[in-house]
Coordinates of C-alpha atoms in Angstrom, one line a residue:
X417 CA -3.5 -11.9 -25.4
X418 CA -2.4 -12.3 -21.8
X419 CA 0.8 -9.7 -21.7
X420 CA -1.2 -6.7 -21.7
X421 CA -2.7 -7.6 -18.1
X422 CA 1.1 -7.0 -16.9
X423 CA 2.0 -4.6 -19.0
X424 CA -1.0 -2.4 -18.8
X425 CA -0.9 -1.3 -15.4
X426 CA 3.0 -1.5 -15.5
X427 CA 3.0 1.3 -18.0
X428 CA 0.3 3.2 -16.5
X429 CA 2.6 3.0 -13.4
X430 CA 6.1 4.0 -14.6
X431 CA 4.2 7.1 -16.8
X432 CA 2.7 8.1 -13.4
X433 CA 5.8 7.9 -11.2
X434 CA 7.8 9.6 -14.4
X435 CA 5.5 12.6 -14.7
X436 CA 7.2 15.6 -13.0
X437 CA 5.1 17.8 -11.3
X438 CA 1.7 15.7 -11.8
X439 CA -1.2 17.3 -9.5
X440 CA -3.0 14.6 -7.4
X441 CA -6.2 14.5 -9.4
X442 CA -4.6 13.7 -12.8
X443 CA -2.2 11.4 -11.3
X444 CA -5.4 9.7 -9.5
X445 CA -7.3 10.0 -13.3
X446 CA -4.6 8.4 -15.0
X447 CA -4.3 5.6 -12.7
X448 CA -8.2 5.0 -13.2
X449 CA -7.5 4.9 -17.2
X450 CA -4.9 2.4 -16.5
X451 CA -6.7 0.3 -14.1
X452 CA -10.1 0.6 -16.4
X453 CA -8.0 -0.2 -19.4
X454 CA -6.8 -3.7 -18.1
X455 CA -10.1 -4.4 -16.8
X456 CA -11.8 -4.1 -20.5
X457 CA -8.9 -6.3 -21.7
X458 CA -9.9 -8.2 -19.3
X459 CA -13.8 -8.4 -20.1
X460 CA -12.6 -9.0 -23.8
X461 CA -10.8 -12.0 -22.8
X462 CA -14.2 -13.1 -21.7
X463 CA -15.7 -12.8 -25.1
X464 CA -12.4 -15.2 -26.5
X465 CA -12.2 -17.8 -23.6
X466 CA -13.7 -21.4 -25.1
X467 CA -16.1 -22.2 -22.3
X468 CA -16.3 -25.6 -23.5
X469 CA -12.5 -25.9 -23.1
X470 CA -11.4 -26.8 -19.0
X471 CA -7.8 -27.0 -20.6
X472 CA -5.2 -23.8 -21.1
X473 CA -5.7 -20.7 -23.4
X474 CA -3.8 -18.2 -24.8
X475 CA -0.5 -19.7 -24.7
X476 CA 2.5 -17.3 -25.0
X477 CA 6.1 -18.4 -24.8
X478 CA 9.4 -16.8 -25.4
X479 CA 12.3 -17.9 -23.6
X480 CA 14.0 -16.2 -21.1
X481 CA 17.1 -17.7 -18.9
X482 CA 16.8 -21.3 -20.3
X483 CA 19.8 -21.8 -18.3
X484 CA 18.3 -21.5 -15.0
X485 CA 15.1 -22.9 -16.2
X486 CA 12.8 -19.9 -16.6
X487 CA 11.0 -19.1 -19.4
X488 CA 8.3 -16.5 -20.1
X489 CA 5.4 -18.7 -20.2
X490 CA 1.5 -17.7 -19.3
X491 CA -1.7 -19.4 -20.0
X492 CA -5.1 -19.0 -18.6
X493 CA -7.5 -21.6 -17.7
X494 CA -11.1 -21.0 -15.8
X495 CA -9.7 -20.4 -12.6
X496 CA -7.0 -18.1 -13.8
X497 CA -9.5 -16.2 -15.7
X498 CA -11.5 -15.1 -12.4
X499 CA -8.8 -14.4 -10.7
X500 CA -7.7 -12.1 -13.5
X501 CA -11.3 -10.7 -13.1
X502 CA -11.3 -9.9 -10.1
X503 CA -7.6 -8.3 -9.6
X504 CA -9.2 -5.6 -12.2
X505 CA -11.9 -5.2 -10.5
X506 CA -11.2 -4.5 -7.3
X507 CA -7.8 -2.3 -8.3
X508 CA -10.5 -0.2 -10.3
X509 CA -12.7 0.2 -7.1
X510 CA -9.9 0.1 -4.9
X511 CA -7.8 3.6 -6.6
X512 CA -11.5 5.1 -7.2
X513 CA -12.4 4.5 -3.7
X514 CA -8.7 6.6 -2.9
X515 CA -8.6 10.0 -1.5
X516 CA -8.1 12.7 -4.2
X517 CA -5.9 14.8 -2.4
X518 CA -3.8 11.6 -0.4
X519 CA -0.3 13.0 0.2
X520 CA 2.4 11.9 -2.3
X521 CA -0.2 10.9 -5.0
X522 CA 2.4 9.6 -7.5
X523 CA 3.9 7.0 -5.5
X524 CA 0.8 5.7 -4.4
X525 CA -1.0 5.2 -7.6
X526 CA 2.1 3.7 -9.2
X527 CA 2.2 1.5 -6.2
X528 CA -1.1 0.1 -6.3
X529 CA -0.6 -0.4 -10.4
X530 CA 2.8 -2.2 -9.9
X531 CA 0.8 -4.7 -7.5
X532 CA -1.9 -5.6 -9.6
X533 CA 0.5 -6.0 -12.4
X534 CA 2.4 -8.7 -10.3
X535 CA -0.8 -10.6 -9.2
X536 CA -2.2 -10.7 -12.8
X537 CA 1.0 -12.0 -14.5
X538 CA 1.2 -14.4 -11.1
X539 CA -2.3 -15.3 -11.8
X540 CA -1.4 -16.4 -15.8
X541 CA 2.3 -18.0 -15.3
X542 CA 3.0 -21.5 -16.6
X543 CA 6.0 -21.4 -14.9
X544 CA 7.3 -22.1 -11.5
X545 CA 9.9 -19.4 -10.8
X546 CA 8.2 -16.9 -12.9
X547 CA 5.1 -17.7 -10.3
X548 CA 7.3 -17.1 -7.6
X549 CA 9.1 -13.3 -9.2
X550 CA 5.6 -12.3 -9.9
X551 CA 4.2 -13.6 -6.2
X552 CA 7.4 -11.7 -4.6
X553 CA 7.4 -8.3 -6.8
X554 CA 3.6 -6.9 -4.9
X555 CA 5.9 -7.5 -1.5
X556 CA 8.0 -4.3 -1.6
X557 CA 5.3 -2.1 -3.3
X558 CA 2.3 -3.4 -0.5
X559 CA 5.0 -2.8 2.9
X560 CA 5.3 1.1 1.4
X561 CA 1.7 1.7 1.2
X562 CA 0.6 0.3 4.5
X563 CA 4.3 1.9 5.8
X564 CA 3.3 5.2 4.6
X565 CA -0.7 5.5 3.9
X566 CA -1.8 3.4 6.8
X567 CA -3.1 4.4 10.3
X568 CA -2.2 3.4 13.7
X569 CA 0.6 1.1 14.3
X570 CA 0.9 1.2 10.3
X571 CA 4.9 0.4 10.9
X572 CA 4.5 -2.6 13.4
X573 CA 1.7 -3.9 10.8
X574 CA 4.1 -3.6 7.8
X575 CA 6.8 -4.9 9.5
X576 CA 4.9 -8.2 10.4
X577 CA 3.2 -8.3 6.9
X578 CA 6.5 -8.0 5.4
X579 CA 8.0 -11.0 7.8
X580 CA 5.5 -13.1 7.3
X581 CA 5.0 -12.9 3.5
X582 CA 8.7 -13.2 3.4
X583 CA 8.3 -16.4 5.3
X584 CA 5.5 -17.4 2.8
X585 CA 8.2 -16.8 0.1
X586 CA 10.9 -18.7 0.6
X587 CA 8.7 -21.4 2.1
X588 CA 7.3 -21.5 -1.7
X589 CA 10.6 -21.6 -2.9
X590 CA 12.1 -24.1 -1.3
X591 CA 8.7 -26.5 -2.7
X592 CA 9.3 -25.6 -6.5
X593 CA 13.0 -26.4 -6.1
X594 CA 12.7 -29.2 -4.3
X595 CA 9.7 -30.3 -7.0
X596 CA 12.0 -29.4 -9.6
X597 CA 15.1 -31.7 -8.0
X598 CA 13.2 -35.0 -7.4
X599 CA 10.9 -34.7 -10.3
X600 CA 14.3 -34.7 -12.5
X601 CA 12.6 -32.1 -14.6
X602 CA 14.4 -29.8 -17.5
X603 CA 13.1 -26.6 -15.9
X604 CA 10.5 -25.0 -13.9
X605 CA 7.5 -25.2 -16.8
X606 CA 4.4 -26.3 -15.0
X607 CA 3.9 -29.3 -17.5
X608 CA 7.3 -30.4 -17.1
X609 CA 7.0 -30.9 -13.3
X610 CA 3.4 -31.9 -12.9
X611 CA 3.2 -35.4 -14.2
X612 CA 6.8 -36.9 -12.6
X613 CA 5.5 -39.6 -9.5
X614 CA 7.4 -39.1 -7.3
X615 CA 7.7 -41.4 -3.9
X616 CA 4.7 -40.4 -1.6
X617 CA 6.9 -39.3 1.2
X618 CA 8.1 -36.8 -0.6
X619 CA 5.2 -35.6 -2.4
X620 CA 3.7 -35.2 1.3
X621 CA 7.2 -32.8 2.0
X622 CA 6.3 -31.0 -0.3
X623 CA 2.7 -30.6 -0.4
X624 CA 3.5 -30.1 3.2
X625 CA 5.4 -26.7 2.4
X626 CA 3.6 -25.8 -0.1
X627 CA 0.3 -25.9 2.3
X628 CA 2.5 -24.0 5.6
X629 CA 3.6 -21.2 2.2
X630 CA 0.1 -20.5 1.1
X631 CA -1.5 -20.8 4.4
X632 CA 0.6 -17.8 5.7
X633 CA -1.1 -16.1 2.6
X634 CA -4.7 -16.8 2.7
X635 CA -4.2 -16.4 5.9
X636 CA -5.8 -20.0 7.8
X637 CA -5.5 -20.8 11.6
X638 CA -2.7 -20.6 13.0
X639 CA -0.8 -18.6 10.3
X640 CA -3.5 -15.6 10.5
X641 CA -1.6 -13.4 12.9
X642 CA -0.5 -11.0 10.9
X643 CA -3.9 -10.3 9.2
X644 CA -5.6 -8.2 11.9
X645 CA -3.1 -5.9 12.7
X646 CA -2.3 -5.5 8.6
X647 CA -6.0 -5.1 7.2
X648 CA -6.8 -3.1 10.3
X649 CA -3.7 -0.6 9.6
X650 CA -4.3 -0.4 5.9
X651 CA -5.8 2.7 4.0
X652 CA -8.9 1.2 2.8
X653 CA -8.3 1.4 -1.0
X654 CA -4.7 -1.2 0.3
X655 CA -7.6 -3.1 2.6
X656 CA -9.3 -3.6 -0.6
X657 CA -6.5 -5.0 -2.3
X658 CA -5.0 -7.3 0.6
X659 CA -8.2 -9.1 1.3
X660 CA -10.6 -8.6 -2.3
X661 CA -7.3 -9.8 -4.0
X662 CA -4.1 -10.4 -1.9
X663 CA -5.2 -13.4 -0.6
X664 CA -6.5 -14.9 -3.3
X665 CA -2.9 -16.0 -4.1
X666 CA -2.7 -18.3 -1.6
X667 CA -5.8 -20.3 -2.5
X668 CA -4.5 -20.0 -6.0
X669 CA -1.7 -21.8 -5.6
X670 CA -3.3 -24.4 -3.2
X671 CA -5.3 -25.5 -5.9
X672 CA -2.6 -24.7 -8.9
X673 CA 0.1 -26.3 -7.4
X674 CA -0.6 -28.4 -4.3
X675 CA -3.4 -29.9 -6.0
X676 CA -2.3 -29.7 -9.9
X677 CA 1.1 -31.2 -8.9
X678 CA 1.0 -33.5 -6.4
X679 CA -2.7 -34.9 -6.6
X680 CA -2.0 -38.0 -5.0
X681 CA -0.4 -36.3 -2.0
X682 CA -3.8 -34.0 -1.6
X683 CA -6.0 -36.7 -1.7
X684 CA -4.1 -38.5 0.8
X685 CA -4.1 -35.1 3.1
X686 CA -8.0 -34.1 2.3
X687 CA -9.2 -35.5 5.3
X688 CA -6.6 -33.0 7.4
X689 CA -7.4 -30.5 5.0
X690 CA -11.3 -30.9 5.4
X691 CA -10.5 -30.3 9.1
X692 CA -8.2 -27.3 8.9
X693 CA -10.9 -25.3 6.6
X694 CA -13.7 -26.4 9.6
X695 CA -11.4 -24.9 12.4
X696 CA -10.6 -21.7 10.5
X697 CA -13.9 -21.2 9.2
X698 CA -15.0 -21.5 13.0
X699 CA -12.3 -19.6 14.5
X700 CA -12.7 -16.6 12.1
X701 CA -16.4 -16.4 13.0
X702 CA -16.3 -17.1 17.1
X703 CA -13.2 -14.3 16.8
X704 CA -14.7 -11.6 14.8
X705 CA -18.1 -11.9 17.1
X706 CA -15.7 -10.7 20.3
X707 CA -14.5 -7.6 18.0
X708 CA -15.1 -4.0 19.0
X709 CA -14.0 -2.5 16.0
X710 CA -15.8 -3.2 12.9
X711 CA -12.9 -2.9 10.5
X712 CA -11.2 -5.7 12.7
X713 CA -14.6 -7.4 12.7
X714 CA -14.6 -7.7 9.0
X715 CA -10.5 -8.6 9.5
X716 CA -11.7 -11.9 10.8
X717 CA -14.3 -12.7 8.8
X718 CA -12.2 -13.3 6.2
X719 CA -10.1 -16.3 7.9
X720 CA -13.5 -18.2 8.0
X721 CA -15.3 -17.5 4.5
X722 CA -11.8 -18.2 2.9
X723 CA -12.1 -21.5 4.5
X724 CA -15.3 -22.2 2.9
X725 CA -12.5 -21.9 -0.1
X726 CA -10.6 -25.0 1.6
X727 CA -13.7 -27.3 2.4
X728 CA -14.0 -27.1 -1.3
X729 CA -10.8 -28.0 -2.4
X730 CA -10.5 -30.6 -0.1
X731 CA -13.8 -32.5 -0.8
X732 CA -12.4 -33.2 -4.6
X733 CA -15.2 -33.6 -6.0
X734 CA -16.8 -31.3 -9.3
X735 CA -19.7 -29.3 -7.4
X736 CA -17.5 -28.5 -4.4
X737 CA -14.5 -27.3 -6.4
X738 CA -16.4 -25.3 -8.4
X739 CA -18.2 -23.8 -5.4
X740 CA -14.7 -22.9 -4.1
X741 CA -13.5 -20.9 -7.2
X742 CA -17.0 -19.0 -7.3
X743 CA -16.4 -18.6 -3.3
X744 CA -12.9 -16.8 -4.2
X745 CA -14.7 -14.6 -6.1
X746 CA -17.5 -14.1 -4.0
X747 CA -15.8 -13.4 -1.4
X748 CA -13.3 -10.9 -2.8
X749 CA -16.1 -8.9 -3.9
X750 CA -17.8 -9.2 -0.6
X751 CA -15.1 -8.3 1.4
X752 CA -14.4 -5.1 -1.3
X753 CA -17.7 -3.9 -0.4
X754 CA -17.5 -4.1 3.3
X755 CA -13.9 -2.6 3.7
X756 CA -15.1 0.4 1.3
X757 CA -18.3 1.1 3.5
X758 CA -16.0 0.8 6.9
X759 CA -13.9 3.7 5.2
X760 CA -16.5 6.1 4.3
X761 CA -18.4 5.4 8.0
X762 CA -14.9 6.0 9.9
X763 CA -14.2 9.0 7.3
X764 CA -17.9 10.7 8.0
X765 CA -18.3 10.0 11.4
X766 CA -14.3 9.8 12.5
X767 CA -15.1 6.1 14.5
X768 CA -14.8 2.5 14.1
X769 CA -15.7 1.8 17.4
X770 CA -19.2 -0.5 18.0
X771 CA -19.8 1.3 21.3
X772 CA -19.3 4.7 19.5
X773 CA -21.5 4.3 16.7
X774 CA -25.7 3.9 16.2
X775 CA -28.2 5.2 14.5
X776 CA -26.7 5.7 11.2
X777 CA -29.7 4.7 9.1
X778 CA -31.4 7.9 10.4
X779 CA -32.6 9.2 7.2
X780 CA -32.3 12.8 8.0
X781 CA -28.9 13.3 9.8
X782 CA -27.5 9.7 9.2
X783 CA -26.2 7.9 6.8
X784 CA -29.3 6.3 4.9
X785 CA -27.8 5.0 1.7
X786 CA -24.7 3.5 3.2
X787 CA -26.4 1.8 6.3
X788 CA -28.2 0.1 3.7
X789 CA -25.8 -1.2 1.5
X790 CA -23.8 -2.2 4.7
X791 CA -27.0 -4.1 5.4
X792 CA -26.4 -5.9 2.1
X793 CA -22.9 -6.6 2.3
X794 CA -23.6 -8.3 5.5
X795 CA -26.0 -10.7 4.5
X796 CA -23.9 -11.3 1.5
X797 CA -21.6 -12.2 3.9
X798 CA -23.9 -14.1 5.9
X799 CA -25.1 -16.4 3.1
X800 CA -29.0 -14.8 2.6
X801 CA -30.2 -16.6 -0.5
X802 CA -30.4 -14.5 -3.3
X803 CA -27.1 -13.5 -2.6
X804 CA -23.7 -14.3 -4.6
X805 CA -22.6 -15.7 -1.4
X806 CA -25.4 -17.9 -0.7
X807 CA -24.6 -19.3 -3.8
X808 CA -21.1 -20.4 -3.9
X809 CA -21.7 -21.3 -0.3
X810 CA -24.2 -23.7 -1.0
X811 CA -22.1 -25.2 -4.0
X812 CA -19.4 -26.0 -1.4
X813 CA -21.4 -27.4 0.8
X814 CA -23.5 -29.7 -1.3
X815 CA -20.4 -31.1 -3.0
X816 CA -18.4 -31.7 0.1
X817 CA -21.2 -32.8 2.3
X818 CA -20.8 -36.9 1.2
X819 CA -17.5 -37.0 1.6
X820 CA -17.0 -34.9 4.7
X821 CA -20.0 -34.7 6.9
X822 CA -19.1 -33.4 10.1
X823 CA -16.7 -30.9 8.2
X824 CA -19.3 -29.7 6.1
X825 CA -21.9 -29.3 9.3
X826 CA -19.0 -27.1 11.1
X827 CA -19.1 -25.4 8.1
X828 CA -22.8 -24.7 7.9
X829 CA -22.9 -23.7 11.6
X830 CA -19.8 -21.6 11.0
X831 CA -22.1 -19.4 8.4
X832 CA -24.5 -19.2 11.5
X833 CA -22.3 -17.4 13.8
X834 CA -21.4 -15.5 10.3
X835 CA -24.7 -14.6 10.6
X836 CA -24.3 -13.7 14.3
X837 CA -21.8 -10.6 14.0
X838 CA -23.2 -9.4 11.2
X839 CA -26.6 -8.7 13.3
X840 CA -24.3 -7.5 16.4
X841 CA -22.8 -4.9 13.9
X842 CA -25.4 -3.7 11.8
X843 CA -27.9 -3.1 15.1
X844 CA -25.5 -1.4 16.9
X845 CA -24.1 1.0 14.1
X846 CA -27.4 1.2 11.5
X847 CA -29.8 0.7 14.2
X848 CA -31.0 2.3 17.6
X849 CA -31.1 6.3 18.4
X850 CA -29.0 8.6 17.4
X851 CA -26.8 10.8 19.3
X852 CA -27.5 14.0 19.6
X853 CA -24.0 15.4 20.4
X854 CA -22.7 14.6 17.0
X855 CA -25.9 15.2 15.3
X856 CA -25.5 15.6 11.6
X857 CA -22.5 14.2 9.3
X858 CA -21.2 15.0 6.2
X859 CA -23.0 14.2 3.4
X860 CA -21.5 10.9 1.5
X861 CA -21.2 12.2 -2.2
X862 CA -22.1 10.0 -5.5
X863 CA -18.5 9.4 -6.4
X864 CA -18.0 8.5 -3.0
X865 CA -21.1 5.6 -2.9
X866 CA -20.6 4.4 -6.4
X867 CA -17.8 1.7 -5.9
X868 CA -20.5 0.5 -3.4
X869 CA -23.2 0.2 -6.2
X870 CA -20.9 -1.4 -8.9
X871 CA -20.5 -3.9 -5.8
X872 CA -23.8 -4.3 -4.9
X873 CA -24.9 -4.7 -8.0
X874 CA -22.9 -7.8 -8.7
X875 CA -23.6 -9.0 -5.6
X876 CA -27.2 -9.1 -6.7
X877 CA -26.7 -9.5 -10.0
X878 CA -24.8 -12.9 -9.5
X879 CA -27.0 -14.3 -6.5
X880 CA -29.7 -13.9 -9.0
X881 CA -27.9 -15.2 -12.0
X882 CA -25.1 -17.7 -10.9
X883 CA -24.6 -19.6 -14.0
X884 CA -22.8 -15.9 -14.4
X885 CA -20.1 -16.8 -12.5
X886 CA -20.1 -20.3 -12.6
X887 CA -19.9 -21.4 -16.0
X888 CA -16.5 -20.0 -16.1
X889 CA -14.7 -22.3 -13.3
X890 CA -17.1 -25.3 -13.8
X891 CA -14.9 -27.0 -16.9
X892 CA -11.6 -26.4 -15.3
X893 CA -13.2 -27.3 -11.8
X894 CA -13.8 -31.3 -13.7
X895 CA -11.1 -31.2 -15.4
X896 CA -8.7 -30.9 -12.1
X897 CA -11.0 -33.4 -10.0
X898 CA -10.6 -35.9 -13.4
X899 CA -6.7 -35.7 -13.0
X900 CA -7.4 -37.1 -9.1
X901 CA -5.9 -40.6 -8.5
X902 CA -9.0 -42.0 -7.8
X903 CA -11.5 -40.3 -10.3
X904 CA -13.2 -43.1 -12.4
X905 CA -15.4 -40.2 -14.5
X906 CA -15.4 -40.9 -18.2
X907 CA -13.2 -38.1 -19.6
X908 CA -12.1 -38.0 -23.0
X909 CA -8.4 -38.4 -23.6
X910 CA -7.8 -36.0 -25.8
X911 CA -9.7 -33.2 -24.1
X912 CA -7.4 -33.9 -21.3
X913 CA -3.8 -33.3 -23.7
X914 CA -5.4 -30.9 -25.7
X915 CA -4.9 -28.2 -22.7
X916 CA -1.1 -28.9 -23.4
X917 CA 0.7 -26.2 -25.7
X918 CA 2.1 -27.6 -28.7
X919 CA 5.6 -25.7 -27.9
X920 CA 6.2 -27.2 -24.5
X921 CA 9.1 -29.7 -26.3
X922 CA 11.3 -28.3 -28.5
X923 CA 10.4 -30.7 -30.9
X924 CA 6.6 -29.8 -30.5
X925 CA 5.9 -32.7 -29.2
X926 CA 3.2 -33.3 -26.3
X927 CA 4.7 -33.2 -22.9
X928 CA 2.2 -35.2 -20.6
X929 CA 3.3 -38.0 -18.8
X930 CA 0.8 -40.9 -18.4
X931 CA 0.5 -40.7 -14.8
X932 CA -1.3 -37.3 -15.2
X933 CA -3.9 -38.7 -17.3
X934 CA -7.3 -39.6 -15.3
X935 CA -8.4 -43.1 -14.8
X936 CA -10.9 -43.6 -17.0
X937 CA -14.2 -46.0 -16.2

């Protein structure tokens, strides 16, 4: 059930790159067949998932080096699932929203497929070091297309994402060993690590580097650097990818692994945690406001709705976690939206700059339709009820706001100033007169708006129908906060094991320590 998600887009990429001689618009068409193929695997996954399991599904294992402790393993749980959703999704959009006549169309197409193949199998692995292959592999294949297909500075921007990540890496590594090591564990299967209690001081270590490792990734304050510079260098279809999907690693495997293995640890570090989401979600705001550039504007933005995704996590309670895996969502598709619009405004009128542009809702010689849908992007992004991201917004906040107050407040004022630079950037590039020098602009074709309406429309769609979106990380959502130290909700034993495959032992035994079962009332 899960392989085809790698394997899909794998194939579709090795055919591509194999093909001698394959013109640019059939190597862009077949990447579309493989992209779309994996995302109706995907939506039949849907139709299969047991909403009223939180637990695993789909369990495939088949043994790989035992010796070094890594198996093949994947499962999918709610949170895996929209993740999965969204990685085909936006690499759909992002290889649509592609030039059809980009130089050396073979290697980017097989590119972008060999990435989303990584993230989906990284997305679905029960393992530790298969997490960590599959997190590494998009590394190589993401410095060659912002190396080669991006725009100025595209080098020095590679070079740092490529550090950095790198950084993020081995940071990650040196957890799951480490995890592995104290924990006394037989190999790197999720199960077999999870439930070990280990000493507090050295669940905080680890925690530690496991929050420093996906923090680079997300990116949060201060590990952000490298995020303007890379999303601002990227071809859009790559800026698609790095913040709509990309990123959503590193929340991920905040709430996979820093919160699914050392619960204890996270609860003890919420409070700091509850900050750290507060300062970024403030700092990405106050920052994009000063921007000139509005592809570096919507850079920024992204540091402080993905720390909405924090505040969430950190509060640990049902209604706030399941805001924060809607928000992942939300906010992928958001941010998909706004970077595709950015592209067609700098490709049609050859500027990014605020003090350049105006006037592009002119309905004669502007750009009508995508000043619009700009407009609803932004208050997307700005939290407008009736809006998806009004709604997973709100579910943050009213699940985090008993625990942490002020947090939450800094939060709510953060959307604000969200609010703020979203009105500085659509008046001055949608609004106002236009400029007569460069008068009329090329017209923006169907095929170049329509990743922008399949956006829009589940933007829409899920602001007006949340339950949607929700449904699908609300079980999992309770069934992490029920495996908190301190959680006195009345969960059913069983429910709890049953999300452990049978085949974890070799005797086909159940492999859950008692400590990982939740406290019951």
């Amino acid at each position: 059930m899960l392989t085809p998600l790698l394997l899909i887009p794998l194939i579709g990429a090795i055919a591509i790159s194999l093909w001698p001689g394959l013109p640019s618009q059939q190597a862009r068409n077949g990447a579309l067949i493989a992209s779309g193929a994996a995302l109706l695997w995907t939506l039949y996954l849907f139709t299969q998932f047991d909403l009223a399991f939180g637990g695993f599904q789909f369990h495939e294992f088949l043994p790989w080096l035992p010796a070094l402790g890594l198996n093949y393993e994947l499962s999918m749980d709610g949170l895996s699932l929209l993740m999965v959703a969204l990685n085909s999704l936006i690499t759909w959009i992002a290889i649509w929203s592609s030039d059809p006549q980009i130089e050396r169309p073979r290697l980017f197409y097989s590119l972008l497929l060999l990435v989303s193949s990584g993230v989906a199998g990284a997305f679905v692995a029960q393992n530790l070091m298969l997490f960590f292959l599959l997190y590494e592999i998009e590394l190589v294949p993401l410095y060659l297309l912002i190396a080669i297909w991006g725009g100025e500075k595209k080098a020095y921007a590679a070079t740092k994402f490529l550090l950095y990540t790198a950084l993020s890496g081995a940071l990650m590594l040196a957890g799951f060993l480490g995890t592995v090591w104290l924990s006394g564990a037989k190999d790197f299967t999720y199960y077999a690590v999870m439930g070990h209690d280990l000493p507090m001081v050295w669940q905080g270590v680890l925690l530690g580097l496991l929050l420093v490792a996906f923090g680079i990734k997300i990116p949060l304050v201060p590990f952000h650097t490298w995020l303007p510079d890379t999303y601002v260098s990227a071809s859009t279809p790559v800026a698609m990818m790095l913040g709509g999907v990309l990123a959503k690693l590193g929340t991920y495997g905040l709430f996979r692994f820093g919160l699914g293995l050392f619960p204890d640890a996270w609860a003890q570090f919420s409070p700091y945690l509850a900050g750290w989401a507060a300062v970024s979600v403030l700092y990405g705001a106050v920052t994009a406001i000063a921007q000139k550039d509005i592809k570096r504007m919507v850079a920024y933005s992204s540091i402080g709705h993905m720390g909405y995704v924090l505040l969430g996590g950190a509060a640990m309670t049902d209604l706030a976690l399941t805001g924060a895996l809607s928000q992942m969502v939300s906010h992928g598709i958001i941010l998909a939206i706004l970077f595709h619009l950015v592209g067609v405004i700098e490709t049609k009128v050859g500027t990014r700059e605020l003090d350049v542009l105006n006037g592009l809702m002119n309905p004669v010689r502007g750009l009508p339709m995508v000043s619009a849908l700009l407009v609803l992007g932004g208050m997307a992004s700005a939290g407008i009820p009736g809006l998806v991201g009004f709604v997973t917004e709100f579910l943050v906040f009213q699940g985090s706001y008993a625990a942490y107050p002020v947090q939450t407040l800094l939060g709510v004022i953060g959307t604000g100033l969200t609010a703020v630079y979203f009105v500085i950037l659509l008046n001055r590039t949608c609004f106002g007169r236009l400029d007569n020098a460069i008068a009329y602009f090329p017209k923006v074709t169907f095929s170049e708006k329509l990743p922008a309406y399949i956006l829009a429309g589940l933007i829409l769609f899920l602001g007006i129908q949340p339950n949607w979106l929700v449904k699908w990380g609300e079980p999992t959502a309770s069934l992490m906060v029920a495996n908190l130290p301190f959680v006195t909700t009345e969960v059913v034993a069983d429910e709890v094991i049953q999300q452990i495959p049978a085949d974890v032992q070799p005797d086909g035994g159940i492999a859950l320590p008692i400590a990982t079962l939740p406290t019951l009332p």
